[in-house]
């Protein structure tokens, strides 16, 4: 099963992925072979991988859905695929001609092990298998188009001064409170916005900071760091042990606040 850390990592990396008809991987760190991972290598699951390739080559949506470990993250603001029923419905969007042709031209020997990261296929690495399909890195043109439409709708819901040039990365909802946070990207910069409750999502945020994201280790664990002009700082580590928190420090006021958050969808809570 996908643990909390793996799920958060998938969400963050997927939300930053931009893809067209060409195969691209959001998980570059995941694809880096590390000799220290050799102790995690297990025999190739030939039967399962053969079946996986068959379901895609033959356009077998129920068969493919049965091989997945849910939820399967999709690039934000697309929603994760939560179960096999949803996967069967979504399968024609993901498994387009490009992906199925790539699979049909592949061989079992093209699957490589990346230690605890699982198994992936060829140079494109469109799928990651570890006791089931856990990550789908391929983004079809249809998905990419839908992602752009939803992203624009989301950004246009913000107050006008916060729209131009920004792209949604994720929405974070306080677990035992009313606060809502969002992270957006623009070129190489990132922005954290915080709102006191869902009634104010179209208004001026109570938290507004700019920052960057860095990654560490072969797994590419992410750390977001933000600051504003007053010296206040925020940090968010989506791959940290649960519960995941956004920490905001106000050095001048000698105050620090920590908010436990879960990922969510802006359009679900927008009023």
Short mmCIF file of C-alpha atoms in Angstrom, two decimals:
data_model
loop_
_atom_site.label_atom_id
_atom_site.label_comp_id
_atom_site.label_asym_id
_atom_site.label_seq_id
_atom_site.Cartn_x
_atom_site.Cartn_y
_atom_site.Cartn_z
CA UNK A 1 0.00 0.00 0.00
CA UNK A 2 1.07 3.63 -0.43
CA UNK A 3 2.08 5.05 2.92
CA UNK A 4 1.45 8.69 3.87
CA UNK A 5 4.93 9.80 2.89
CA UNK A 6 4.75 8.15 -0.50
CA UNK A 7 1.33 9.58 -1.12
CA UNK A 8 2.42 13.13 -0.26
CA UNK A 9 5.55 12.81 -2.37
CA UNK A 10 3.51 11.60 -5.31
CA UNK A 11 1.11 14.49 -4.94
CA UNK A 12 3.84 17.12 -4.85
CA UNK A 13 5.87 15.75 -7.72
CA UNK A 14 2.85 15.07 -9.86
CA UNK A 15 1.52 18.56 -9.33
CA UNK A 16 4.76 20.00 -10.72
CA UNK A 17 4.77 17.78 -13.80
CA UNK A 18 4.14 19.37 -17.19
CA UNK A 19 3.64 16.86 -19.96
CA UNK A 20 2.62 16.66 -23.61
CA UNK A 21 2.35 13.75 -26.01
CA UNK A 22 6.00 12.93 -25.34
CA UNK A 23 6.69 10.62 -22.41
CA UNK A 24 8.19 12.52 -19.49
CA UNK A 25 8.80 11.58 -15.88
CA UNK A 26 7.97 13.71 -12.87
CA UNK A 27 10.04 11.37 -10.72
CA UNK A 28 13.58 12.10 -11.89
CA UNK A 29 14.91 11.44 -8.41
CA UNK A 30 13.03 8.19 -8.33
CA UNK A 31 14.67 7.14 -11.58
CA UNK A 32 18.21 7.67 -10.27
CA UNK A 33 19.69 4.25 -9.64
CA UNK A 34 21.48 4.13 -6.32
CA UNK A 35 23.83 1.26 -5.58
CA UNK A 36 22.96 1.55 -1.92
CA UNK A 37 19.44 0.35 -2.80
CA UNK A 38 20.69 -3.02 -4.05
CA UNK A 39 19.70 -4.74 -0.83
CA UNK A 40 16.07 -3.90 -1.60
CA UNK A 41 16.07 -5.59 -5.02
CA UNK A 42 13.70 -8.54 -5.38
CA UNK A 43 13.15 -10.91 -8.33
CA UNK A 44 11.29 -9.33 -11.22
CA UNK A 45 7.56 -10.08 -10.93
CA UNK A 46 7.36 -11.40 -14.48
CA UNK A 47 3.80 -12.72 -14.34
CA UNK A 48 2.40 -9.48 -12.94
CA UNK A 49 4.33 -7.29 -15.37
CA UNK A 50 3.28 -9.43 -18.33
CA UNK A 51 -0.34 -9.10 -17.25
CA UNK A 52 0.06 -5.35 -16.80
CA UNK A 53 1.46 -4.98 -20.31
CA UNK A 54 -1.32 -7.16 -21.71
CA UNK A 55 -4.10 -5.06 -20.15
CA UNK A 56 -2.71 -1.89 -21.70
CA UNK A 57 -1.93 -3.40 -25.08
CA UNK A 58 -5.40 -4.95 -25.32
CA UNK A 59 -7.24 -1.92 -23.90
CA UNK A 60 -8.53 -4.00 -20.96
CA UNK A 61 -9.70 -1.33 -18.52
CA UNK A 62 -11.08 -3.65 -15.79
CA UNK A 63 -7.95 -5.79 -15.93
CA UNK A 64 -5.69 -2.75 -15.59
CA UNK A 65 -7.81 -1.31 -12.78
CA UNK A 66 -7.43 -4.56 -10.83
CA UNK A 67 -3.64 -4.17 -10.89
CA UNK A 68 -3.53 -0.67 -9.36
CA UNK A 69 -2.91 0.39 -5.77
CA UNK A 70 -5.21 3.28 -4.88
CA UNK A 71 -5.34 6.20 -4.78
CA UNK A 72 -3.43 6.89 -8.00
CA UNK A 73 -2.35 10.57 -7.94
CA UNK A 74 -2.88 12.74 -10.99
CA UNK A 75 -1.35 16.17 -11.65
CA UNK A 76 -3.09 18.83 -9.57
CA UNK A 77 -5.76 20.14 -9.93
CA UNK A 78 -6.93 16.84 -11.42
CA UNK A 79 -8.26 14.55 -8.74
CA UNK A 80 -6.62 11.32 -7.68
CA UNK A 81 -8.19 8.11 -8.98
CA UNK A 82 -9.63 6.62 -5.81
CA UNK A 83 -10.73 3.09 -6.77
CA UNK A 84 -11.06 0.54 -9.54
CA UNK A 85 -14.49 1.79 -10.62
CA UNK A 86 -13.09 5.29 -11.15
CA UNK A 87 -10.09 3.86 -12.98
CA UNK A 88 -12.28 1.99 -15.46
CA UNK A 89 -14.08 5.26 -16.25
CA UNK A 90 -10.82 7.22 -16.49
CA UNK A 91 -8.86 4.57 -18.37
CA UNK A 92 -9.57 5.88 -21.91
CA UNK A 93 -8.10 9.26 -20.91
CA UNK A 94 -4.89 7.84 -19.47
CA UNK A 95 -4.39 4.84 -21.76
CA UNK A 96 -4.44 6.64 -25.07
CA UNK A 97 -2.90 5.42 -28.32
CA UNK A 98 0.54 6.77 -27.43
CA UNK A 99 0.78 4.88 -24.15
CA UNK A 100 -0.68 1.65 -25.52
CA UNK A 101 1.64 1.76 -28.56
CA UNK A 102 4.63 2.28 -26.28
CA UNK A 103 3.59 -0.72 -24.19
CA UNK A 104 2.99 -2.92 -27.23
CA UNK A 105 6.50 -2.18 -28.50
CA UNK A 106 8.07 -2.93 -25.09
CA UNK A 107 9.37 -6.23 -23.79
CA UNK A 108 9.45 -7.76 -20.35
CA UNK A 109 13.22 -7.28 -20.29
CA UNK A 110 12.70 -3.51 -20.57
CA UNK A 111 11.44 -3.36 -16.98
CA UNK A 112 14.17 -2.28 -14.55
CA UNK A 113 14.31 -2.40 -10.78
CA UNK A 114 14.97 0.77 -8.80
CA UNK A 115 15.27 -0.88 -5.39
CA UNK A 116 12.58 0.13 -2.94
CA UNK A 117 11.19 2.46 -5.59
CA UNK A 118 9.80 -0.48 -7.55
CA UNK A 119 9.94 -1.40 -11.23
CA UNK A 120 9.61 0.89 -14.22
CA UNK A 121 9.67 0.53 -17.97
CA UNK A 122 12.30 1.74 -20.44
CA UNK A 123 13.58 5.28 -20.77
CA UNK A 124 10.11 6.82 -20.57
CA UNK A 125 9.18 5.19 -17.23
CA UNK A 126 5.45 5.89 -17.66
CA UNK A 127 4.43 3.46 -14.88
CA UNK A 128 5.87 2.40 -11.53
CA UNK A 129 5.01 -1.07 -10.24
CA UNK A 130 5.53 -2.27 -6.67
CA UNK A 131 3.03 -5.00 -5.76
CA UNK A 132 0.70 -3.09 -8.06
CA UNK A 133 0.74 0.06 -10.15
CA UNK A 134 1.35 2.82 -7.62
CA UNK A 135 2.31 5.75 -9.85
CA UNK A 136 1.38 6.67 -13.42
CA UNK A 137 3.82 9.28 -14.68
CA UNK A 138 2.38 9.49 -18.16
CA UNK A 139 0.10 12.45 -18.79
CA UNK A 140 -1.91 12.15 -21.98
CA UNK A 141 -2.71 15.18 -24.14
CA UNK A 142 -6.34 14.89 -23.02
CA UNK A 143 -5.33 14.97 -19.37
CA UNK A 144 -2.93 17.83 -19.96
CA UNK A 145 -5.66 19.86 -21.63
CA UNK A 146 -8.11 19.21 -18.79
CA UNK A 147 -5.44 20.05 -16.23
CA UNK A 148 -4.82 23.43 -17.87
CA UNK A 149 -8.52 24.26 -17.98
CA UNK A 150 -9.02 23.43 -14.29
CA UNK A 151 -5.82 25.27 -13.31
CA UNK A 152 -6.98 28.43 -15.05
CA UNK A 153 -10.42 28.23 -13.42
CA UNK A 154 -8.76 27.86 -10.04
CA UNK A 155 -6.38 30.79 -10.49
CA UNK A 156 -9.17 33.00 -11.83
CA UNK A 157 -11.09 32.44 -8.58
CA UNK A 158 -8.41 34.36 -6.68
CA UNK A 159 -8.52 38.11 -6.18
CA UNK A 160 -7.36 39.77 -9.44
CA UNK A 161 -3.95 40.91 -8.13
CA UNK A 162 -2.93 37.30 -7.41
CA UNK A 163 -3.71 35.73 -10.78
CA UNK A 164 -1.27 36.66 -13.52
CA UNK A 165 1.31 34.04 -14.39
CA UNK A 166 0.62 31.67 -11.48
CA UNK A 167 -0.13 27.95 -11.70
CA UNK A 168 -1.74 25.88 -8.91
CA UNK A 169 0.50 23.34 -7.17
CA UNK A 170 -1.65 22.14 -4.28
CA UNK A 171 -4.35 22.97 -1.76
CA UNK A 172 -3.90 22.16 1.93
CA UNK A 173 -6.75 22.08 4.43
CA UNK A 174 -6.29 22.31 8.19
CA UNK A 175 -7.35 19.05 9.82
CA UNK A 176 -8.82 20.36 13.07
CA UNK A 177 -9.45 23.95 12.09
CA UNK A 178 -10.76 26.29 9.44
CA UNK A 179 -7.62 27.47 7.70
CA UNK A 180 -6.95 26.80 4.03
CA UNK A 181 -3.54 27.11 2.39
CA UNK A 182 -2.53 26.94 -1.25
CA UNK A 183 0.81 26.77 -3.02
CA UNK A 184 1.23 28.15 -6.53
CA UNK A 185 4.21 28.32 -8.88
CA UNK A 186 5.47 30.93 -11.32
CA UNK A 187 8.65 30.22 -13.27
CA UNK A 188 11.08 29.06 -10.54
CA UNK A 189 9.24 30.76 -7.68
CA UNK A 190 6.58 29.48 -5.32
CA UNK A 191 3.90 31.28 -3.36
CA UNK A 192 2.12 30.34 -0.13
CA UNK A 193 -1.28 31.83 0.53
CA UNK A 194 -3.29 31.27 3.70
CA UNK A 195 -6.98 31.97 4.31
CA UNK A 196 -8.77 31.96 7.65
CA UNK A 197 -11.71 29.94 6.34
CA UNK A 198 -13.48 28.90 3.14
CA UNK A 199 -15.58 32.08 3.12
CA UNK A 200 -12.51 34.18 2.24
CA UNK A 201 -10.93 32.21 -0.60
CA UNK A 202 -11.78 34.91 -3.16
CA UNK A 203 -10.39 37.70 -0.96
CA UNK A 204 -6.99 38.98 0.21
CA UNK A 205 -5.18 36.14 2.03
CA UNK A 206 -4.16 36.45 5.66
CA UNK A 207 -0.83 34.78 4.80
CA UNK A 208 1.15 35.70 1.67
CA UNK A 209 4.76 34.57 1.27
CA UNK A 210 7.13 33.79 -1.58
CA UNK A 211 9.73 31.05 -1.62
CA UNK A 212 11.22 28.00 -3.24
CA UNK A 213 11.30 24.21 -3.05
CA UNK A 214 14.36 22.01 -2.54
CA UNK A 215 14.74 18.24 -2.66
CA UNK A 216 17.02 15.86 -0.78
CA UNK A 217 18.14 12.27 -1.09
CA UNK A 218 17.57 9.66 -3.75
CA UNK A 219 13.85 9.79 -3.02
CA UNK A 220 13.70 13.51 -3.77
CA UNK A 221 11.92 14.50 -0.54
CA UNK A 222 10.70 18.08 -0.85
CA UNK A 223 10.94 21.07 1.48
CA UNK A 224 9.08 24.29 0.73
CA UNK A 225 10.44 27.44 2.38
CA UNK A 226 8.68 30.81 2.26
CA UNK A 227 9.16 34.31 3.69
CA UNK A 228 7.55 37.74 3.53
CA UNK A 229 8.80 41.33 3.80
CA UNK A 230 8.22 41.46 7.56
CA UNK A 231 10.63 38.59 8.25
CA UNK A 232 7.95 35.99 8.87
CA UNK A 233 8.81 32.52 7.57
CA UNK A 234 6.94 29.33 6.71
CA UNK A 235 8.09 25.78 6.06
CA UNK A 236 6.23 22.83 4.62
CA UNK A 237 7.63 19.31 4.25
CA UNK A 238 5.06 17.15 2.45
CA UNK A 239 7.18 14.01 2.89
CA UNK A 240 7.48 14.32 6.67
CA UNK A 241 6.01 11.76 9.03
CA UNK A 242 2.28 12.16 9.56
CA UNK A 243 0.71 14.45 10.65
CA UNK A 244 2.10 16.81 8.01
CA UNK A 245 2.35 20.42 9.14
CA UNK A 246 2.79 23.94 7.86
CA UNK A 247 4.91 25.86 10.36
CA UNK A 248 4.79 29.67 10.36
CA UNK A 249 7.27 31.69 12.42
CA UNK A 250 7.06 35.37 13.30
CA UNK A 251 10.50 36.22 14.77
CA UNK A 252 9.65 39.84 15.51
CA UNK A 253 6.59 38.79 17.48
CA UNK A 254 8.38 35.76 18.95
CA UNK A 255 5.48 33.59 17.89
CA UNK A 256 5.25 30.30 16.02
CA UNK A 257 2.19 28.51 14.69
CA UNK A 258 1.88 24.96 13.41
CA UNK A 259 -1.06 23.69 11.37
CA UNK A 260 -1.74 20.03 10.65
CA UNK A 261 -2.98 19.77 7.07
CA UNK A 262 -4.28 17.31 4.52
CA UNK A 263 -4.23 17.75 0.74
CA UNK A 264 -7.50 18.84 -0.80
CA UNK A 265 -9.05 20.40 -3.87
CA UNK A 266 -9.69 24.13 -4.11
CA UNK A 267 -12.71 23.78 -6.35
CA UNK A 268 -14.39 21.46 -3.83
CA UNK A 269 -14.37 24.10 -1.09
CA UNK A 270 -14.68 27.30 -3.14
CA UNK A 271 -17.88 29.23 -2.44
#
